């Protein structure tokens, strides 16, 4: 049976909960086996993330230091000059990154911003790097413009389960997240969508988070799994400072990565924010569980990151090399489903 025959969009919450409840070694064995069937073993994609417009976001996401509602000390900036962004991309490529991700702290981009965004995408793509952007909500027209410019991926995380989402964000509905993903798919851009764990949610919420992604009509080509980086002055950062027991433990984080790998076999599962506080052993378990992408460098938007030297040493110790070839899900030439995601998410 080929890997393509194992792709499912009909996962139930009960099945996903059952995966979370497996003995840890059995869960890792299943995840590692599925990973090796669909991805190069011991290869991890190196990516760089740049904040091209920082702070001043009107959204009230409880985890975000860039929200105007946070007292985090992050100052708002304007959109970076195109040349500055391209210089950063060139440096990232020189440092070994295959993928260049760009984030702007907007609720949604204004039409006046789109010409510069288009030039950035074209410039980074011309370097031979994979491009990804996260700019907030998109209109169909804006998604089409990004597609025409050659954008490979658009990142728009669902953040958490539909049930827990409203406890984290009140300025944007969960369905609006799905609507933007519809626009991205409709434009023919690969979808990058994941979320954050360790925000005080329960395992049931982590089940709901994975279930939402795994039952989309086409799995996201890219699934970032972030561990919350608590920032003083944000709602969740202050909450965790007062209630440290709410922080997710390392084994549960690895379980989440493994379940994402099993339910979305061909997606790139990206070990994203929070690595700087993880031990080498925890990161090694994440790679064993099927994570095959990391962000390099010392910073992720405004949060600290492990750093290139630390990553190089870890890769050497683990015998991991940087991914050079095409991502499997993109290489197989999968096409977006004809129905919009909002129509195909199974009712509870």
PDB file of C-alpha atoms in Angstrom, residues 37-284:
ATOM      1  CA  UNK A  37       7.390   5.979   5.026  1.00  0.00           C
ATOM      2  CA  UNK A  38       6.739   9.515   3.816  1.00  0.00           C
ATOM      3  CA  UNK A  39       9.829  11.632   4.538  1.00  0.00           C
ATOM      4  CA  UNK A  40      13.613  11.307   4.320  1.00  0.00           C
ATOM      5  CA  UNK A  41      14.882   9.872   7.585  1.00  0.00           C
ATOM      6  CA  UNK A  42      17.138  12.084   9.687  1.00  0.00           C
ATOM      7  CA  UNK A  43      16.656  15.169   7.521  1.00  0.00           C
ATOM      8  CA  UNK A  44      15.232  18.404   8.917  1.00  0.00           C
ATOM      9  CA  UNK A  45      14.423  21.513   6.921  1.00  0.00           C
ATOM     10  CA  UNK A  46      16.123  24.725   8.041  1.00  0.00           C
ATOM     11  CA  UNK A  47      13.941  27.824   7.914  1.00  0.00           C
ATOM     12  CA  UNK A  48      14.358  31.474   8.873  1.00  0.00           C
ATOM     13  CA  UNK A  49      11.585  33.709  10.198  1.00  0.00           C
ATOM     14  CA  UNK A  50      11.747  37.500   9.891  1.00  0.00           C
ATOM     15  CA  UNK A  51       9.376  40.101  11.305  1.00  0.00           C
ATOM     16  CA  UNK A  52       8.872  42.494   8.398  1.00  0.00           C
ATOM     17  CA  UNK A  53       6.423  44.665  10.339  1.00  0.00           C
ATOM     18  CA  UNK A  54       6.522  44.510  14.124  1.00  0.00           C
ATOM     19  CA  UNK A  55       4.006  45.509  16.805  1.00  0.00           C
ATOM     20  CA  UNK A  56       0.874  47.618  16.828  1.00  0.00           C
ATOM     21  CA  UNK A  57      -1.497  44.778  15.947  1.00  0.00           C
ATOM     22  CA  UNK A  58      -5.114  45.553  16.952  1.00  0.00           C
ATOM     23  CA  UNK A  59      -5.897  41.898  17.695  1.00  0.00           C
ATOM     24  CA  UNK A  60      -6.011  40.800  21.351  1.00  0.00           C
ATOM     25  CA  UNK A  61      -4.333  37.373  21.027  1.00  0.00           C
ATOM     26  CA  UNK A  62      -3.450  36.506  24.613  1.00  0.00           C
ATOM     27  CA  UNK A  63      -0.070  34.998  23.702  1.00  0.00           C
ATOM     28  CA  UNK A  64       1.213  37.822  21.503  1.00  0.00           C
ATOM     29  CA  UNK A  65       3.688  40.495  22.560  1.00  0.00           C
ATOM     30  CA  UNK A  66       2.901  42.463  19.388  1.00  0.00           C
ATOM     31  CA  UNK A  67      -0.710  43.173  20.327  1.00  0.00           C
ATOM     32  CA  UNK A  68      -1.616  46.757  21.244  1.00  0.00           C
ATOM     33  CA  UNK A  69      -3.446  45.188  24.200  1.00  0.00           C
ATOM     34  CA  UNK A  70      -0.180  43.780  25.631  1.00  0.00           C
ATOM     35  CA  UNK A  71       2.137  45.660  27.959  1.00  0.00           C
ATOM     36  CA  UNK A  72       5.218  43.892  26.613  1.00  0.00           C
ATOM     37  CA  UNK A  73       7.364  46.841  25.604  1.00  0.00           C
ATOM     38  CA  UNK A  74       7.333  45.907  21.905  1.00  0.00           C
ATOM     39  CA  UNK A  75       7.284  49.079  19.824  1.00  0.00           C
ATOM     40  CA  UNK A  76       5.354  49.308  16.569  1.00  0.00           C
ATOM     41  CA  UNK A  77       7.341  49.679  13.362  1.00  0.00           C
ATOM     42  CA  UNK A  78       6.461  50.266   9.730  1.00  0.00           C
ATOM     43  CA  UNK A  79       6.788  47.676   6.997  1.00  0.00           C
ATOM     44  CA  UNK A  80      10.455  47.026   6.270  1.00  0.00           C
ATOM     45  CA  UNK A  81      11.983  48.333   3.079  1.00  0.00           C
ATOM     46  CA  UNK A  82      11.995  45.725   0.314  1.00  0.00           C
ATOM     47  CA  UNK A  83      15.794  45.858   0.014  1.00  0.00           C
ATOM     48  CA  UNK A  84      16.260  45.228   3.729  1.00  0.00           C
ATOM     49  CA  UNK A  85      14.057  42.149   3.575  1.00  0.00           C
ATOM     50  CA  UNK A  86      15.918  40.778   0.569  1.00  0.00           C
ATOM     51  CA  UNK A  87      19.248  41.342   2.302  1.00  0.00           C
ATOM     52  CA  UNK A  88      17.998  39.342   5.271  1.00  0.00           C
ATOM     53  CA  UNK A  89      16.797  36.580   2.959  1.00  0.00           C
ATOM     54  CA  UNK A  90      20.173  36.406   1.213  1.00  0.00           C
ATOM     55  CA  UNK A  91      21.926  36.128   4.564  1.00  0.00           C
ATOM     56  CA  UNK A  92      19.546  33.374   5.646  1.00  0.00           C
ATOM     57  CA  UNK A  93      20.273  31.444   2.457  1.00  0.00           C
ATOM     58  CA  UNK A  94      24.020  31.847   3.019  1.00  0.00           C
ATOM     59  CA  UNK A  95      23.497  30.390   6.502  1.00  0.00           C
ATOM     60  CA  UNK A  96      21.846  27.287   5.061  1.00  0.00           C
ATOM     61  CA  UNK A  97      18.129  28.092   5.229  1.00  0.00           C
ATOM     62  CA  UNK A  98      15.986  26.560   2.516  1.00  0.00           C
ATOM     63  CA  UNK A  99      12.815  28.398   3.516  1.00  0.00           C
ATOM     64  CA  UNK A 100      12.268  32.090   4.314  1.00  0.00           C
ATOM     65  CA  UNK A 101       9.193  33.034   6.330  1.00  0.00           C
ATOM     66  CA  UNK A 102       8.008  36.618   6.802  1.00  0.00           C
ATOM     67  CA  UNK A 103       5.509  37.900   9.340  1.00  0.00           C
ATOM     68  CA  UNK A 104       3.704  41.222   9.646  1.00  0.00           C
ATOM     69  CA  UNK A 105       1.765  42.196  12.768  1.00  0.00           C
ATOM     70  CA  UNK A 106      -1.459  43.122  11.009  1.00  0.00           C
ATOM     71  CA  UNK A 107      -5.085  42.115  11.438  1.00  0.00           C
ATOM     72  CA  UNK A 108      -5.083  42.149   7.649  1.00  0.00           C
ATOM     73  CA  UNK A 109      -2.873  43.831   5.040  1.00  0.00           C
ATOM     74  CA  UNK A 110      -4.133  47.042   3.453  1.00  0.00           C
ATOM     75  CA  UNK A 111      -4.337  47.186  -0.326  1.00  0.00           C
ATOM     76  CA  UNK A 112      -1.688  49.931  -0.263  1.00  0.00           C
ATOM     77  CA  UNK A 113       0.750  47.458   1.304  1.00  0.00           C
ATOM     78  CA  UNK A 114       0.321  44.786  -1.339  1.00  0.00           C
ATOM     79  CA  UNK A 115       2.683  46.163  -4.045  1.00  0.00           C
ATOM     80  CA  UNK A 116       5.627  46.076  -1.615  1.00  0.00           C
ATOM     81  CA  UNK A 117       4.610  42.627  -0.354  1.00  0.00           C
ATOM     82  CA  UNK A 118       4.463  41.357  -3.934  1.00  0.00           C
ATOM     83  CA  UNK A 119       7.950  42.704  -4.650  1.00  0.00           C
ATOM     84  CA  UNK A 120       9.276  41.016  -1.519  1.00  0.00           C
ATOM     85  CA  UNK A 121       7.816  37.654  -2.529  1.00  0.00           C
ATOM     86  CA  UNK A 122       9.209  37.926  -6.048  1.00  0.00           C
ATOM     87  CA  UNK A 123      12.638  38.932  -4.754  1.00  0.00           C
ATOM     88  CA  UNK A 124      12.946  36.101  -2.233  1.00  0.00           C
ATOM     89  CA  UNK A 125      11.616  33.543  -4.710  1.00  0.00           C
ATOM     90  CA  UNK A 126      14.186  34.661  -7.289  1.00  0.00           C
ATOM     91  CA  UNK A 127      16.903  33.554  -4.852  1.00  0.00           C
ATOM     92  CA  UNK A 128      15.619  29.997  -5.088  1.00  0.00           C
ATOM     93  CA  UNK A 129      14.252  29.994  -1.544  1.00  0.00           C
ATOM     94  CA  UNK A 130      10.877  28.662  -0.507  1.00  0.00           C
ATOM     95  CA  UNK A 131       8.668  31.575   0.549  1.00  0.00           C
ATOM     96  CA  UNK A 132       6.084  31.809   3.312  1.00  0.00           C
ATOM     97  CA  UNK A 133       4.177  34.808   4.644  1.00  0.00           C
ATOM     98  CA  UNK A 134       1.812  35.495   7.519  1.00  0.00           C
ATOM     99  CA  UNK A 135      -0.002  38.819   7.232  1.00  0.00           C
ATOM    100  CA  UNK A 136      -3.305  38.170   8.995  1.00  0.00           C
ATOM    101  CA  UNK A 137      -6.618  37.715   7.234  1.00  0.00           C
ATOM    102  CA  UNK A 138      -6.672  37.866   3.428  1.00  0.00           C
ATOM    103  CA  UNK A 139      -9.281  38.712   0.841  1.00  0.00           C
ATOM    104  CA  UNK A 140      -9.538  36.467  -2.234  1.00  0.00           C
ATOM    105  CA  UNK A 141      -8.005  39.264  -4.323  1.00  0.00           C
ATOM    106  CA  UNK A 142      -5.007  39.574  -1.993  1.00  0.00           C
ATOM    107  CA  UNK A 143      -4.510  35.805  -2.009  1.00  0.00           C
ATOM    108  CA  UNK A 144      -4.557  35.835  -5.820  1.00  0.00           C
ATOM    109  CA  UNK A 145      -1.933  38.605  -5.850  1.00  0.00           C
ATOM    110  CA  UNK A 146       0.351  36.581  -3.578  1.00  0.00           C
ATOM    111  CA  UNK A 147      -0.129  33.496  -5.737  1.00  0.00           C
ATOM    112  CA  UNK A 148       0.713  35.411  -8.894  1.00  0.00           C
ATOM    113  CA  UNK A 149       3.846  36.744  -7.202  1.00  0.00           C
ATOM    114  CA  UNK A 150       4.944  33.145  -6.597  1.00  0.00           C
ATOM    115  CA  UNK A 151       4.308  32.721  -2.861  1.00  0.00           C
ATOM    116  CA  UNK A 152       4.804  29.084  -1.891  1.00  0.00           C
ATOM    117  CA  UNK A 153       3.042  29.058   1.487  1.00  0.00           C
ATOM    118  CA  UNK A 154       0.700  31.241   3.488  1.00  0.00           C
ATOM    119  CA  UNK A 155       0.706  30.790   7.262  1.00  0.00           C
ATOM    120  CA  UNK A 156      -2.511  31.314   9.163  1.00  0.00           C
ATOM    121  CA  UNK A 157      -2.663  29.294  12.374  1.00  0.00           C
ATOM    122  CA  UNK A 158      -5.905  28.090  13.927  1.00  0.00           C
ATOM    123  CA  UNK A 159      -4.059  28.473  17.261  1.00  0.00           C
ATOM    124  CA  UNK A 160      -6.069  25.959  19.337  1.00  0.00           C
ATOM    125  CA  UNK A 161      -9.249  23.919  19.360  1.00  0.00           C
ATOM    126  CA  UNK A 162     -12.467  25.663  18.292  1.00  0.00           C
ATOM    127  CA  UNK A 163     -13.656  25.423  21.910  1.00  0.00           C
ATOM    128  CA  UNK A 164     -10.553  26.908  23.551  1.00  0.00           C
ATOM    129  CA  UNK A 165      -9.907  29.498  20.849  1.00  0.00           C
ATOM    130  CA  UNK A 166     -12.363  32.043  22.243  1.00  0.00           C
ATOM    131  CA  UNK A 167     -10.538  31.990  25.587  1.00  0.00           C
ATOM    132  CA  UNK A 168      -7.379  33.199  23.828  1.00  0.00           C
ATOM    133  CA  UNK A 169      -8.703  35.647  21.226  1.00  0.00           C
ATOM    134  CA  UNK A 170     -11.872  37.745  21.069  1.00  0.00           C
ATOM    135  CA  UNK A 171     -11.168  40.086  18.135  1.00  0.00           C
ATOM    136  CA  UNK A 172     -11.257  37.404  15.420  1.00  0.00           C
ATOM    137  CA  UNK A 173     -13.579  34.397  15.212  1.00  0.00           C
ATOM    138  CA  UNK A 174     -12.348  30.864  14.602  1.00  0.00           C
ATOM    139  CA  UNK A 175     -14.434  30.686  11.428  1.00  0.00           C
ATOM    140  CA  UNK A 176     -12.580  33.729  10.095  1.00  0.00           C
ATOM    141  CA  UNK A 177      -9.371  31.724  10.358  1.00  0.00           C
ATOM    142  CA  UNK A 178     -10.921  28.980   8.248  1.00  0.00           C
ATOM    143  CA  UNK A 179     -12.212  31.549   5.755  1.00  0.00           C
ATOM    144  CA  UNK A 180      -8.700  32.888   5.141  1.00  0.00           C
ATOM    145  CA  UNK A 181      -7.433  29.329   4.649  1.00  0.00           C
ATOM    146  CA  UNK A 182     -10.199  28.908   2.064  1.00  0.00           C
ATOM    147  CA  UNK A 183      -8.944  31.995   0.222  1.00  0.00           C
ATOM    148  CA  UNK A 184      -5.382  30.680   0.323  1.00  0.00           C
ATOM    149  CA  UNK A 185      -6.408  27.263  -1.041  1.00  0.00           C
ATOM    150  CA  UNK A 186      -8.589  28.913  -3.662  1.00  0.00           C
ATOM    151  CA  UNK A 187      -5.610  30.880  -4.933  1.00  0.00           C
ATOM    152  CA  UNK A 188      -3.511  27.722  -5.236  1.00  0.00           C
ATOM    153  CA  UNK A 189      -1.076  28.597  -2.421  1.00  0.00           C
ATOM    154  CA  UNK A 190       0.133  25.873  -0.062  1.00  0.00           C
ATOM    155  CA  UNK A 191      -1.371  26.098   3.402  1.00  0.00           C
ATOM    156  CA  UNK A 192       0.719  26.486   6.555  1.00  0.00           C
ATOM    157  CA  UNK A 193      -1.516  26.164   9.606  1.00  0.00           C
ATOM    158  CA  UNK A 194      -0.886  24.897  13.101  1.00  0.00           C
ATOM    159  CA  UNK A 195      -1.097  26.371  16.557  1.00  0.00           C
ATOM    160  CA  UNK A 196       0.252  26.820  20.043  1.00  0.00           C
ATOM    161  CA  UNK A 197       0.163  24.369  22.919  1.00  0.00           C
ATOM    162  CA  UNK A 198       0.853  25.129  26.548  1.00  0.00           C
ATOM    163  CA  UNK A 199      -1.655  27.993  26.765  1.00  0.00           C
ATOM    164  CA  UNK A 200      -3.485  26.422  29.693  1.00  0.00           C
ATOM    165  CA  UNK A 201      -5.583  24.183  27.448  1.00  0.00           C
ATOM    166  CA  UNK A 202      -6.492  20.583  28.271  1.00  0.00           C
ATOM    167  CA  UNK A 203      -5.551  17.457  26.354  1.00  0.00           C
ATOM    168  CA  UNK A 204      -9.114  17.466  24.997  1.00  0.00           C
ATOM    169  CA  UNK A 205      -8.326  20.851  23.432  1.00  0.00           C
ATOM    170  CA  UNK A 206      -5.147  19.457  21.903  1.00  0.00           C
ATOM    171  CA  UNK A 207      -7.251  16.648  20.463  1.00  0.00           C
ATOM    172  CA  UNK A 208      -9.640  19.236  19.001  1.00  0.00           C
ATOM    173  CA  UNK A 209      -6.745  21.234  17.576  1.00  0.00           C
ATOM    174  CA  UNK A 210      -5.270  18.248  15.729  1.00  0.00           C
ATOM    175  CA  UNK A 211      -8.735  17.033  14.698  1.00  0.00           C
ATOM    176  CA  UNK A 212      -9.565  20.340  13.010  1.00  0.00           C
ATOM    177  CA  UNK A 213      -6.406  20.230  10.890  1.00  0.00           C
ATOM    178  CA  UNK A 214      -6.528  16.496  10.154  1.00  0.00           C
ATOM    179  CA  UNK A 215     -10.131  16.666   8.893  1.00  0.00           C
ATOM    180  CA  UNK A 216      -9.658  19.537   6.475  1.00  0.00           C
ATOM    181  CA  UNK A 217     -10.410  18.494   2.871  1.00  0.00           C
ATOM    182  CA  UNK A 218      -6.671  18.662   2.194  1.00  0.00           C
ATOM    183  CA  UNK A 219      -4.177  18.498   5.023  1.00  0.00           C
ATOM    184  CA  UNK A 220      -2.029  21.608   5.422  1.00  0.00           C
ATOM    185  CA  UNK A 221       1.269  21.072   3.659  1.00  0.00           C
ATOM    186  CA  UNK A 222       2.850  22.693   6.709  1.00  0.00           C
ATOM    187  CA  UNK A 223       1.806  22.220  10.357  1.00  0.00           C
ATOM    188  CA  UNK A 224       3.737  24.344  12.875  1.00  0.00           C
ATOM    189  CA  UNK A 225       3.527  23.096  16.466  1.00  0.00           C
ATOM    190  CA  UNK A 226       4.550  25.887  18.823  1.00  0.00           C
ATOM    191  CA  UNK A 227       5.142  25.727  22.558  1.00  0.00           C
ATOM    192  CA  UNK A 228       3.957  28.930  24.190  1.00  0.00           C
ATOM    193  CA  UNK A 229       6.754  31.352  24.950  1.00  0.00           C
ATOM    194  CA  UNK A 230       5.315  33.239  27.953  1.00  0.00           C
ATOM    195  CA  UNK A 231       5.958  36.970  27.615  1.00  0.00           C
ATOM    196  CA  UNK A 232       5.461  39.275  30.583  1.00  0.00           C
ATOM    197  CA  UNK A 233       2.738  41.787  29.857  1.00  0.00           C
ATOM    198  CA  UNK A 234       0.654  39.419  27.747  1.00  0.00           C
ATOM    199  CA  UNK A 235      -2.480  37.771  29.145  1.00  0.00           C
ATOM    200  CA  UNK A 236      -1.100  34.249  28.883  1.00  0.00           C
ATOM    201  CA  UNK A 237       2.407  35.203  29.920  1.00  0.00           C
ATOM    202  CA  UNK A 238       1.112  36.745  33.135  1.00  0.00           C
ATOM    203  CA  UNK A 239      -1.293  33.849  33.693  1.00  0.00           C
ATOM    204  CA  UNK A 240       1.483  31.269  33.472  1.00  0.00           C
ATOM    205  CA  UNK A 241       3.686  33.337  35.768  1.00  0.00           C
ATOM    206  CA  UNK A 242       0.937  33.056  38.392  1.00  0.00           C
ATOM    207  CA  UNK A 243      -0.003  29.451  37.510  1.00  0.00           C
ATOM    208  CA  UNK A 244       3.184  27.675  36.363  1.00  0.00           C
ATOM    209  CA  UNK A 245       1.463  24.267  36.552  1.00  0.00           C
ATOM    210  CA  UNK A 246      -0.558  25.276  33.457  1.00  0.00           C
ATOM    211  CA  UNK A 247       2.593  24.933  31.343  1.00  0.00           C
ATOM    212  CA  UNK A 248       2.603  21.844  29.136  1.00  0.00           C
ATOM    213  CA  UNK A 249       5.176  19.221  30.077  1.00  0.00           C
ATOM    214  CA  UNK A 250       7.727  17.994  27.573  1.00  0.00           C
ATOM    215  CA  UNK A 251       6.282  14.493  27.153  1.00  0.00           C
ATOM    216  CA  UNK A 252       2.834  15.907  26.370  1.00  0.00           C
ATOM    217  CA  UNK A 253       4.376  18.265  23.832  1.00  0.00           C
ATOM    218  CA  UNK A 254       6.116  15.355  22.112  1.00  0.00           C
ATOM    219  CA  UNK A 255       2.823  13.450  22.139  1.00  0.00           C
ATOM    220  CA  UNK A 256       1.185  16.347  20.278  1.00  0.00           C
ATOM    221  CA  UNK A 257       3.910  16.292  17.623  1.00  0.00           C
ATOM    222  CA  UNK A 258       3.561  12.526  17.238  1.00  0.00           C
ATOM    223  CA  UNK A 259      -0.224  12.647  16.863  1.00  0.00           C
ATOM    224  CA  UNK A 260       0.089  15.413  14.267  1.00  0.00           C
ATOM    225  CA  UNK A 261       2.541  13.216  12.328  1.00  0.00           C
ATOM    226  CA  UNK A 262       0.311  10.136  12.451  1.00  0.00           C
ATOM    227  CA  UNK A 263      -2.853  11.952  11.403  1.00  0.00           C
ATOM    228  CA  UNK A 264      -1.175  14.093   8.716  1.00  0.00           C
ATOM    229  CA  UNK A 265       1.496  11.730   7.333  1.00  0.00           C
ATOM    230  CA  UNK A 266       2.851  13.841   4.471  1.00  0.00           C
ATOM    231  CA  UNK A 267       2.696  17.297   6.045  1.00  0.00           C
ATOM    232  CA  UNK A 268       5.840  19.060   7.185  1.00  0.00           C
ATOM    233  CA  UNK A 269       5.479  19.119  10.972  1.00  0.00           C
ATOM    234  CA  UNK A 270       7.408  22.153  12.095  1.00  0.00           C
ATOM    235  CA  UNK A 271       8.989  22.343  15.536  1.00  0.00           C
ATOM    236  CA  UNK A 272       8.555  26.073  15.900  1.00  0.00           C
ATOM    237  CA  UNK A 273       8.478  28.483  18.865  1.00  0.00           C
ATOM    238  CA  UNK A 274       9.598  27.355  22.299  1.00  0.00           C
ATOM    239  CA  UNK A 275      12.689  25.352  21.348  1.00  0.00           C
ATOM    240  CA  UNK A 276      14.992  27.671  23.264  1.00  0.00           C
ATOM    241  CA  UNK A 277      13.535  26.358  26.528  1.00  0.00           C
ATOM    242  CA  UNK A 278      13.585  22.689  25.464  1.00  0.00           C
ATOM    243  CA  UNK A 279      16.373  20.309  26.335  1.00  0.00           C
ATOM    244  CA  UNK A 280      18.300  18.583  23.554  1.00  0.00           C
ATOM    245  CA  UNK A 281      16.627  15.344  24.631  1.00  0.00           C
ATOM    246  CA  UNK A 282      13.139  16.793  24.183  1.00  0.00           C
ATOM    247  CA  UNK A 283      14.022  18.110  20.744  1.00  0.00           C
ATOM    248  CA  UNK A 284      15.481  14.717  19.816  1.00  0.00           C
TER     249      UNK A 284
END
